[in-house]
CSV table of C-alpha atoms in Angstrom, one decimal:
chain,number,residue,atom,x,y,z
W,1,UNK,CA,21.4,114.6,-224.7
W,2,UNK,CA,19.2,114.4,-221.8
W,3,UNK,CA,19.4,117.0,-219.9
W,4,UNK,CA,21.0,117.0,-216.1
W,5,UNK,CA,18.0,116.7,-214.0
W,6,UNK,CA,17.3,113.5,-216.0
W,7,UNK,CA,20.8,112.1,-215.0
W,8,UNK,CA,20.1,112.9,-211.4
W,9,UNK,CA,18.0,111.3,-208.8
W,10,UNK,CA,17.2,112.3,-205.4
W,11,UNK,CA,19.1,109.9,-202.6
W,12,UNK,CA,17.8,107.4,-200.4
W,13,UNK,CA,18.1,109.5,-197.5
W,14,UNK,CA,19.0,113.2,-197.9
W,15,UNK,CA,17.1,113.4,-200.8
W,16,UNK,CA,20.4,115.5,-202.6
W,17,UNK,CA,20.9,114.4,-206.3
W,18,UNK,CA,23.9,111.9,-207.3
W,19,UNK,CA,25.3,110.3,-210.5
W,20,UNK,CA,22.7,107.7,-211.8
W,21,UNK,CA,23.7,104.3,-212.4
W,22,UNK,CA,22.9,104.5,-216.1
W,23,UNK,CA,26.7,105.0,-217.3
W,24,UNK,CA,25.4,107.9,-218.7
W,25,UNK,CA,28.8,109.8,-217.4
W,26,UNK,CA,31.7,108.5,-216.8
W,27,UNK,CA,32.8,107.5,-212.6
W,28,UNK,CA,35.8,110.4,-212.8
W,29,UNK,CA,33.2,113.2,-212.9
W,30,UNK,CA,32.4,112.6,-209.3
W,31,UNK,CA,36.3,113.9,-208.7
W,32,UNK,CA,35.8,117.4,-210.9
W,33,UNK,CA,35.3,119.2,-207.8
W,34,UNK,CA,37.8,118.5,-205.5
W,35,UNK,CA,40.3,118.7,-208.5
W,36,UNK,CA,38.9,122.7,-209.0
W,37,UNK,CA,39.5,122.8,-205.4
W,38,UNK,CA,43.1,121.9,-205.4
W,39,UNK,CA,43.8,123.5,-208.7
W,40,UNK,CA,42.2,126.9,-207.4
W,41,UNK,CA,43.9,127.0,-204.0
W,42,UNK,CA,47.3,126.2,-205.6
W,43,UNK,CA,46.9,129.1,-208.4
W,44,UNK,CA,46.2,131.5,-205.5
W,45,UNK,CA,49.2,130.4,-203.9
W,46,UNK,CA,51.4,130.7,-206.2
W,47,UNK,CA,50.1,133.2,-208.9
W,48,UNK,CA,51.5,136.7,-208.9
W,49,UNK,CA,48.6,138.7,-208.8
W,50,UNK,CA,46.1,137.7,-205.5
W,51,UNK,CA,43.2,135.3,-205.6
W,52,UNK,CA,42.9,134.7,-209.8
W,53,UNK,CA,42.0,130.9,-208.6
W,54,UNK,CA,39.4,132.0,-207.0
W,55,UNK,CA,37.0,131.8,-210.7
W,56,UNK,CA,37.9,127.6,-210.3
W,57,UNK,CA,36.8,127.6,-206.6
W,58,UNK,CA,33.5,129.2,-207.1
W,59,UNK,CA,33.2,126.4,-210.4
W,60,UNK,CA,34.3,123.7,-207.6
W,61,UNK,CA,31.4,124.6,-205.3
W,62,UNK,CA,28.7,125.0,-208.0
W,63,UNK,CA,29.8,121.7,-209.9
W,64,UNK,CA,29.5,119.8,-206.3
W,65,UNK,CA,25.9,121.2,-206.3
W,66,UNK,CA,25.2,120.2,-209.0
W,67,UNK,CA,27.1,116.6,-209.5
W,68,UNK,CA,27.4,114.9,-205.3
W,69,UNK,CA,25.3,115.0,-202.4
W,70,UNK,CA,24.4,117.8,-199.8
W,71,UNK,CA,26.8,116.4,-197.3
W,72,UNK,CA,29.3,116.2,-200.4
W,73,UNK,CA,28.7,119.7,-201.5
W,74,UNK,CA,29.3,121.3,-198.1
W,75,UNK,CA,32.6,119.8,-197.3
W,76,UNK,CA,34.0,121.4,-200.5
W,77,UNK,CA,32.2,124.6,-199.4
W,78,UNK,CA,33.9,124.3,-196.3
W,79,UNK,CA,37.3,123.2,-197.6
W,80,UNK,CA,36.9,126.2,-200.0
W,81,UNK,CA,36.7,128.5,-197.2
W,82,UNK,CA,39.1,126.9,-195.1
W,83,UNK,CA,41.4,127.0,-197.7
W,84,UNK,CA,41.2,130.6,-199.1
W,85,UNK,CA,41.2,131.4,-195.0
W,86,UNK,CA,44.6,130.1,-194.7
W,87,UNK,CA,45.8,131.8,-197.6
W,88,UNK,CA,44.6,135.1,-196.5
W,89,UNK,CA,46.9,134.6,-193.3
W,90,UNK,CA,49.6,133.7,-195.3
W,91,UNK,CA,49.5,136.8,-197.0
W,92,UNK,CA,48.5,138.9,-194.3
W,93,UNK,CA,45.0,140.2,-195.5
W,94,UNK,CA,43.0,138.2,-193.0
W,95,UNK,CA,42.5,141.2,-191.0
W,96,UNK,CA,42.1,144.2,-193.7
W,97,UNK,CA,39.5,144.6,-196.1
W,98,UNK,CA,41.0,142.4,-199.0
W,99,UNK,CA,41.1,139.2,-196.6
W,100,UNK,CA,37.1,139.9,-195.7
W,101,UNK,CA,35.9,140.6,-199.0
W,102,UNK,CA,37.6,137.7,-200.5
W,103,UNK,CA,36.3,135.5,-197.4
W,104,UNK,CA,32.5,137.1,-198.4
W,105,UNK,CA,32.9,136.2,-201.8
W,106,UNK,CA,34.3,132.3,-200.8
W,107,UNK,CA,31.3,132.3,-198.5
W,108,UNK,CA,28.9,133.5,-201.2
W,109,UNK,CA,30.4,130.7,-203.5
W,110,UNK,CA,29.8,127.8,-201.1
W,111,UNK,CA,26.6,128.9,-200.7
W,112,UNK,CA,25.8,128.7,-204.5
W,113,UNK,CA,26.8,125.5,-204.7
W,114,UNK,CA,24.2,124.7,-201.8
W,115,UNK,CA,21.6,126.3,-203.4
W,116,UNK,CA,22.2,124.5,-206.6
W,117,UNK,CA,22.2,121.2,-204.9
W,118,UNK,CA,18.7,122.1,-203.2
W,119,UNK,CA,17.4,122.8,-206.8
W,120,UNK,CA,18.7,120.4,-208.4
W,121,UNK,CA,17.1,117.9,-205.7
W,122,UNK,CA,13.8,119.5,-205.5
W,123,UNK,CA,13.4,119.3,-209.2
W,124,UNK,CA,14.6,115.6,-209.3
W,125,UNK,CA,11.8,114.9,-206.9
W,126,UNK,CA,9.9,116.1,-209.2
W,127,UNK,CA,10.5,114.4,-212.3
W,128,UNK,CA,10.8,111.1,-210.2
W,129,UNK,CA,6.9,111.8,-209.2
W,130,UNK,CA,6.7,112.2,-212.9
W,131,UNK,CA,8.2,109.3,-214.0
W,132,UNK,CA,6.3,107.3,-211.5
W,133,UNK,CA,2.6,108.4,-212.9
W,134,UNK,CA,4.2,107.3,-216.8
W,135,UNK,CA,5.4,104.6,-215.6
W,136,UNK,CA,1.9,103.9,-213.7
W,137,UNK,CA,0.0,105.2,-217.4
W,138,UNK,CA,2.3,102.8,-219.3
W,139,UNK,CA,1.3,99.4,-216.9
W,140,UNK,CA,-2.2,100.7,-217.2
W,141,UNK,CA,-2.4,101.6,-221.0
W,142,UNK,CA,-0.3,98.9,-222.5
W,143,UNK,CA,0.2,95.9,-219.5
W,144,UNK,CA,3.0,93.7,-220.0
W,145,UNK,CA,1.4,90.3,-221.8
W,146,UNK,CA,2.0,87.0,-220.4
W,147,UNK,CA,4.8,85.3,-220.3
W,148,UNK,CA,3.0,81.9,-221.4
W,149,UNK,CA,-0.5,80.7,-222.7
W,150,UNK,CA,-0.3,77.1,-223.2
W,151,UNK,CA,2.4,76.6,-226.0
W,152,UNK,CA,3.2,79.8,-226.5
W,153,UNK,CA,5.7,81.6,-224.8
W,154,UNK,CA,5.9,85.3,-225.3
W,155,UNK,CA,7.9,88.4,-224.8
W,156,UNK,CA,7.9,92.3,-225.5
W,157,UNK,CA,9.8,95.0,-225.4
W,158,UNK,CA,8.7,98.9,-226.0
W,159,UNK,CA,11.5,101.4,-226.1
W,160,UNK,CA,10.3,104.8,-226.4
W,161,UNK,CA,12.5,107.3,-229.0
W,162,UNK,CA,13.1,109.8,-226.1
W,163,UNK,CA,15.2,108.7,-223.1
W,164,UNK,CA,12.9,110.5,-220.5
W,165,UNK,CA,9.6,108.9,-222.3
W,166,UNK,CA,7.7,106.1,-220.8
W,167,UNK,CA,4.7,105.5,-223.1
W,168,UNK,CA,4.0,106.6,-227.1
W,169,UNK,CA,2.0,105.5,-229.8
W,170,UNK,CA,3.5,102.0,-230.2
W,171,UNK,CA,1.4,99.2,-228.5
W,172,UNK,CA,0.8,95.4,-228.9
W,173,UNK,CA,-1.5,93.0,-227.0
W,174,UNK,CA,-2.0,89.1,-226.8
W,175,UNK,CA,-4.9,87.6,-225.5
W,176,UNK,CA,-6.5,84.1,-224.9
W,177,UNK,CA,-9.7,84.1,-226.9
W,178,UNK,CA,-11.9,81.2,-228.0
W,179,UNK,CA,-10.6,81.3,-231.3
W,180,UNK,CA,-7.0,80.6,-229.8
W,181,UNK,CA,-4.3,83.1,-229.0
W,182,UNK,CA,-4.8,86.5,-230.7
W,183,UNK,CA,-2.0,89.1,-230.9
W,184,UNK,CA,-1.6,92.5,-232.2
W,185,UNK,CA,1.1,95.5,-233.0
W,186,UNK,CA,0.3,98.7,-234.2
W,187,UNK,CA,1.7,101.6,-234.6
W,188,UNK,CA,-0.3,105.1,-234.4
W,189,UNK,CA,0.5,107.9,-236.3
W,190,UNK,CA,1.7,110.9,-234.0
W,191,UNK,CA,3.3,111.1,-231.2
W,192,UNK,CA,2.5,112.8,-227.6
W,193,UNK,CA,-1.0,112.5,-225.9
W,194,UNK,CA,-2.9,112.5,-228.8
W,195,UNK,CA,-0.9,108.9,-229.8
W,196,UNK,CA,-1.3,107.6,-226.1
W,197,UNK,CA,-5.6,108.6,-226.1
W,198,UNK,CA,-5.4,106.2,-229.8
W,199,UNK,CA,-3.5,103.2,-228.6
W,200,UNK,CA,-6.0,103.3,-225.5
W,201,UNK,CA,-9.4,103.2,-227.4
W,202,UNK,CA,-6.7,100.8,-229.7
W,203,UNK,CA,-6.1,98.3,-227.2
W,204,UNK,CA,-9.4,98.3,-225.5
W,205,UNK,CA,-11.5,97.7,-228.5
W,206,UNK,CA,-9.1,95.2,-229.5
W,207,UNK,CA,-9.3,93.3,-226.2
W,208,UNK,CA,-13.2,93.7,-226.4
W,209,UNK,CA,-13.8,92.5,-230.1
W,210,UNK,CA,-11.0,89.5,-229.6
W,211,UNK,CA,-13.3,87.8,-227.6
W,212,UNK,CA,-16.6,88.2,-229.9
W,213,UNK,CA,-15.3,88.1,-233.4
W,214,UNK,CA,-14.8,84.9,-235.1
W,215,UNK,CA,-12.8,86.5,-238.2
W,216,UNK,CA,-9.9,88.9,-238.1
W,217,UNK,CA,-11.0,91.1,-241.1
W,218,UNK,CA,-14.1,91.8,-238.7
W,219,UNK,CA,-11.6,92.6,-235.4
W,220,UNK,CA,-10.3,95.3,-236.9
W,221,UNK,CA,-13.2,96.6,-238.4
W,222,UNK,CA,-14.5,97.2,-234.7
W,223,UNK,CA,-11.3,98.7,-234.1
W,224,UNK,CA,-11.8,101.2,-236.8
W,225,UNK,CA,-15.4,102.1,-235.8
W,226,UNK,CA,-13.2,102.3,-232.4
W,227,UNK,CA,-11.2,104.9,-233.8
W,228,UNK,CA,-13.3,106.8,-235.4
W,229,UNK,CA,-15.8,107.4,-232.7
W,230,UNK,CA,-12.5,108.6,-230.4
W,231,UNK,CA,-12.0,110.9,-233.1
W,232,UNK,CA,-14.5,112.6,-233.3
W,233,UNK,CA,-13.8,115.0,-230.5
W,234,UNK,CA,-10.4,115.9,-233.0
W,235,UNK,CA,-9.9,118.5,-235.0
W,236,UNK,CA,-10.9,117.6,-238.9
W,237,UNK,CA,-7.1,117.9,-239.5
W,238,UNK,CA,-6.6,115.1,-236.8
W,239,UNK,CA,-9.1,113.2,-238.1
W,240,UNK,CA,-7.5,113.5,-242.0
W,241,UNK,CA,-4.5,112.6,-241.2
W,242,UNK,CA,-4.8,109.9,-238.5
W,243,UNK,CA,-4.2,106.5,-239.1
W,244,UNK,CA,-3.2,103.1,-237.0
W,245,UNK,CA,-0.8,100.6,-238.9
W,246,UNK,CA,-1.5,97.3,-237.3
W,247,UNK,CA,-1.1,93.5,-237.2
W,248,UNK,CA,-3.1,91.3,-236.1
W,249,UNK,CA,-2.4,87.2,-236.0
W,250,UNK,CA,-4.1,84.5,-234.5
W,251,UNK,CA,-2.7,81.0,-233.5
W,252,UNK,CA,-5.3,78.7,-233.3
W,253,UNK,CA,-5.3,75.4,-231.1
W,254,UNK,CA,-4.9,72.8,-233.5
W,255,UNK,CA,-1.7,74.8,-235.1
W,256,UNK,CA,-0.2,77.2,-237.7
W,257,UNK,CA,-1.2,80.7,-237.8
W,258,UNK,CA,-2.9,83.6,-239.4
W,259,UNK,CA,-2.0,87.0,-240.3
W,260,UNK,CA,-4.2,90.1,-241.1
W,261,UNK,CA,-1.8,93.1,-242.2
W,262,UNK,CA,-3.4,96.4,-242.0
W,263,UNK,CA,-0.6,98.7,-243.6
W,264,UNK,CA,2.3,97.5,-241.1
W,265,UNK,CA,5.7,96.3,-241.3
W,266,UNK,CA,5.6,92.1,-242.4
W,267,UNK,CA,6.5,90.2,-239.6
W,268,UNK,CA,9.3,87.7,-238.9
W,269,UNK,CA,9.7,84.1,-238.9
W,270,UNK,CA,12.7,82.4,-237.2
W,271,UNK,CA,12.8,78.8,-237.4
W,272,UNK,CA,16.5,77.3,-236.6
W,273,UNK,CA,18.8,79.7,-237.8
W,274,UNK,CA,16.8,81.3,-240.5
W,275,UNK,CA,14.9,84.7,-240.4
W,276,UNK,CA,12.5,85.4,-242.9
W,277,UNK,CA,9.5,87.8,-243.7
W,278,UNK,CA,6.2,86.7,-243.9
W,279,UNK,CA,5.3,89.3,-246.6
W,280,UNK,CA,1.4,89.3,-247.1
W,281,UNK,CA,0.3,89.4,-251.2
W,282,UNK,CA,-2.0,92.7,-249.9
W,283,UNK,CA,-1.0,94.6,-247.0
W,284,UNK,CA,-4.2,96.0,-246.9
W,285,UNK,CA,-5.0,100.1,-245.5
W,286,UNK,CA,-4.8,101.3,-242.0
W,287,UNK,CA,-6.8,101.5,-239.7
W,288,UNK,CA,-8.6,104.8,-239.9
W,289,UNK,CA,-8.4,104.6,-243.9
W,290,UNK,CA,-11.4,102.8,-244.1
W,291,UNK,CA,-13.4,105.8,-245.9
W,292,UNK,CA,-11.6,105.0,-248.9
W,293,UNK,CA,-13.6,102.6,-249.7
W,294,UNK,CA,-10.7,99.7,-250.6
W,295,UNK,CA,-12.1,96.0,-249.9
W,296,UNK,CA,-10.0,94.8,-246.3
W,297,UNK,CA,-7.6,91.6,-247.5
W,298,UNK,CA,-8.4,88.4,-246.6
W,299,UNK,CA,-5.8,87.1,-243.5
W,300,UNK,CA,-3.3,84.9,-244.8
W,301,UNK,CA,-2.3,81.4,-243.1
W,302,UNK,CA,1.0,80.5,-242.5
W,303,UNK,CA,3.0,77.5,-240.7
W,304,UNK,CA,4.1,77.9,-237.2
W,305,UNK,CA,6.0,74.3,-236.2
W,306,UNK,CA,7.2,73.7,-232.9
W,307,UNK,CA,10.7,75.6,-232.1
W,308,UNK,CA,9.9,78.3,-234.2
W,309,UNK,CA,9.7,82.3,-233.1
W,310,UNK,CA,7.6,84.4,-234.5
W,311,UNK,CA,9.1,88.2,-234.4
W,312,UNK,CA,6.2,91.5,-234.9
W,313,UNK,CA,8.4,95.1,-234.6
W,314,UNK,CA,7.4,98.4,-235.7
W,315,UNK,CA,9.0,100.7,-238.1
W,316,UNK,CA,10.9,101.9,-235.4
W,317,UNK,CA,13.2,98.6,-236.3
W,318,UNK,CA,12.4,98.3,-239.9
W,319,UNK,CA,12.9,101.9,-240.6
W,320,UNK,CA,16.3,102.2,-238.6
W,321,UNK,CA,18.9,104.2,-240.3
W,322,UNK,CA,22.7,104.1,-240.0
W,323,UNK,CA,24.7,107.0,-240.9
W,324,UNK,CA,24.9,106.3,-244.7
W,325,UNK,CA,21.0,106.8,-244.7
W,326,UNK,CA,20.5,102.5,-244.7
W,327,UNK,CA,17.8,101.0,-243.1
W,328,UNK,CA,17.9,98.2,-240.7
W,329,UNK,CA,17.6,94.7,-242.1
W,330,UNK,CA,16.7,92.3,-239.8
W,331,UNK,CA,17.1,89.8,-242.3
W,332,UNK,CA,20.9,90.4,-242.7
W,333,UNK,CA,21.6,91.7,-239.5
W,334,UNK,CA,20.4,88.4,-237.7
W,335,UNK,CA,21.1,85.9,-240.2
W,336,UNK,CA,22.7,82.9,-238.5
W,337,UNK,CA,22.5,84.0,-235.3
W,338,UNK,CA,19.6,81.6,-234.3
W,339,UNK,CA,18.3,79.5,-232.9
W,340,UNK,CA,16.5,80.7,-230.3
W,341,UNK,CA,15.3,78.9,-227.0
W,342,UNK,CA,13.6,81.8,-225.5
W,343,UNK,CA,11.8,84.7,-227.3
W,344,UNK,CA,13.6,87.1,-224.9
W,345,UNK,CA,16.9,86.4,-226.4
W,346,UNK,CA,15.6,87.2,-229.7
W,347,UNK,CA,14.5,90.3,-228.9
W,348,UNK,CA,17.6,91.4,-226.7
W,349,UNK,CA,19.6,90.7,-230.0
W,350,UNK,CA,17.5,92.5,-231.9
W,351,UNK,CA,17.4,95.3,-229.6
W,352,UNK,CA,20.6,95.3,-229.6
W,353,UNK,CA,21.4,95.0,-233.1
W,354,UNK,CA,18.7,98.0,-234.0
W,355,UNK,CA,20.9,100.5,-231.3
W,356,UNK,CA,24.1,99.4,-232.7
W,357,UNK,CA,23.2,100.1,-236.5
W,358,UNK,CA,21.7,103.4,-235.6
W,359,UNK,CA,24.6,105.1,-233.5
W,360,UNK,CA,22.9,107.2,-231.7
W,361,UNK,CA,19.3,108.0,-230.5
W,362,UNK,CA,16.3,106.9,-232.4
W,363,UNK,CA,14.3,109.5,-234.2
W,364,UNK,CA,10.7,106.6,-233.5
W,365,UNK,CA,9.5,104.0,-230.6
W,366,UNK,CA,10.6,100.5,-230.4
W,367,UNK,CA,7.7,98.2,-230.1
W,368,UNK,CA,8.9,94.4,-230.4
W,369,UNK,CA,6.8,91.4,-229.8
W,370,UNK,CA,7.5,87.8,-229.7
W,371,UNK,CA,5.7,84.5,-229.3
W,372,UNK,CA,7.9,81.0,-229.3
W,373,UNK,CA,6.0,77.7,-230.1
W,374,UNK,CA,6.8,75.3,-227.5
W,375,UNK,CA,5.5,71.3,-227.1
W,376,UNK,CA,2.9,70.6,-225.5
W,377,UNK,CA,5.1,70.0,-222.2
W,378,UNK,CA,6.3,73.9,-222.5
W,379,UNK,CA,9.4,72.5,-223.4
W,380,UNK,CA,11.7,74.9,-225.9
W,381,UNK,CA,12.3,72.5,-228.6
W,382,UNK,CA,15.0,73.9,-231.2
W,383,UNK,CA,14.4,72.9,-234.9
W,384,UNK,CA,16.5,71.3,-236.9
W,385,UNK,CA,14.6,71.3,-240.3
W,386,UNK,CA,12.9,74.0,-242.8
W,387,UNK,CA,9.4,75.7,-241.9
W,388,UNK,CA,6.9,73.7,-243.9
């Protein structure tokens, strides 16, 4: 669970923390402290021995702090004291010892609650600043792609495993080249900085090479000799052990498609209300495993009619679990849910679908692209019969 400096943001104008909008807790939190208030001043009251509600007030002032704003978070302070005030004349200690220490100790409570709120905001300053550079790395290091190129139109979606992460070692790309629209997925092995530097020299070579290389099988070579040049300033270990599934396709102008798998989850085809995998006959190594010596695959063509949707994830889909131990099966989860009009939907279901069957948080990133094969007008044209 995230923890409460992630569920707080400073506000627009005092710059105190408040409930985010995320639904994260539920509206009737906002209400805890004034409910310690009452239930504090009324146990006081009424309670044989003096003051034993006073433990709930000092809880009502440091749970304002931490949950409302500033201006929120002094008026219970000050009902607190205003209210323990009153009781002290009622019982006629306002003017002996036991009246000012209790007063003291009300006064030292409010002021907790204060502090806590000016903590509480300073450090949520702080992680917005944060959030803002990731945010600023992520538009930088993996851009959103377009949301057309001629026929195509296309959508993504990158959900990192942990709420309060931005950017991870998922990435895709698509980009116009003179061979027609290229595309890629990948997935590096690893996760924190060491996985962000790798899908940057990732995507850059790919964005380089897509322009000069006529064949696929030679794109990603010049994304391994990408790789491996990065890695060099890595420990041997590093080196070992890292490796970059990927996927690489290429729609050409005249029509259909072609797929080079380099050790990554098969991609999707949805064409009317069918999903199916487009399974290559040899996945092929890594990228990064090309020390082994094993021969790349040749790509594979495959047809790509008008209406249809072509669906790249990462294992972060495929490799879903439930809490049998199952994984996710887009196949079955999505089966005659289609068509789809816009690739967007198609990936909010699947989104969707993928959170559902896992229950909880995810223990990898999301990366989901797709690319819908319009007419020539742009128009979304939904298919009736079977992919040739």
């Amino acid at each position: 669970m995230p923890g409460i400096a992630e569920r707080l943001r400073p506000g627009p104008a005092t710059g105190s923390p408040r409930l985010r909008d995320s639904g994260q807790w539920p509206r009737y939190v906002e209400f805890v402290p004034g409910v310690l208030v009452a239930g504090g001043l009324v146990w006081n009251a009424f309670s044989p021995q003096d003051y034993w509600g006073d433990p709930m007030l000092t809880a009502a002032s440091v749970t304002a702090g931490a949950l409302l704003s500033l201006r929120h978070t002094l008026a219970v302070g000050i009902s607190i004291i205003c209210g323990v005030f009153a009781l002290t004349v009622k019982d006629g200690t306002a003017d002996d010892v036991v009246g000012h220490l209790e007063l003291i100790n009300t006064l030292f409570a409010a002021l907790m609650g204060v502090g806590v709120n000016r903590v509480i905001a300073r450090h949520g300053r702080r992680l917005d600043v944060v959030r803002t550079v990731a945010e600023a790395a992520q538009r930088a290091v993996l851009p959103a792609p377009p949301e057309r190129i001629g026929p195509l139109a296309i959508a993504a979606r990158y959900q990192a495993a942990q709420s309060e992460a931005r950017i991870g070692g998922d990435a895709y790309a698509v980009q116009r080249t003179p061979f027609g629209v290229r595309l890629l997925i990948a997935d590096v092995r690893g996760k924190g900085l060491g996985a962000v530097s790798a899908v940057s020299v990732l995507l850059g070579a790919f964005r380089e090479a897509a322009e000069q290389e006529p064949e696929l099988p030679a794109l990603a070579d010049r994304m391994e000799r990408a790789l491996a040049r990065a890695s060099e300033q890595t420990s041997e270990e590093t080196r070992l052990e890292g490796f970059v599934t990927a996927l690489i396709c290429e729609v050409p102008p005249g029509g259909g498609m072609r797929l080079l798998d380099c050790g990554h989850p098969a991609p999707y085809l949805c064409h009317g209300g069918e999903l199916r995998p487009l399974e290559a006959p040899d996945a092929g190594l890594p990228l990064g495993m090309g020390g082994l010596g094993v021969a790349r695959p040749a790509p594979v063509d495959w047809p790509f009619p008008v209406g249809s949707t072509l669906l790249l994830v990462t294992d972060g889909v495929t490799e879903a679990r439930d809490r049998a131990g199952a994984f996710f099966d887009p196949v079955a989860e999505l089966a005659g849910l289609g068509p789809f009009e816009d690739p967007r939907e198609l990936i909010a279901l699947l989104v969707r679908e993928v959170e559902r069957w896992g229950g909880g948080p995810r223990d990898d990133d999301m990366a989901v692209l797709a690319i819908t094969r319009t007419d020539q007008d742009g128009r979304h044209v939904v298919p009736t019969g079977p992919a040739a």
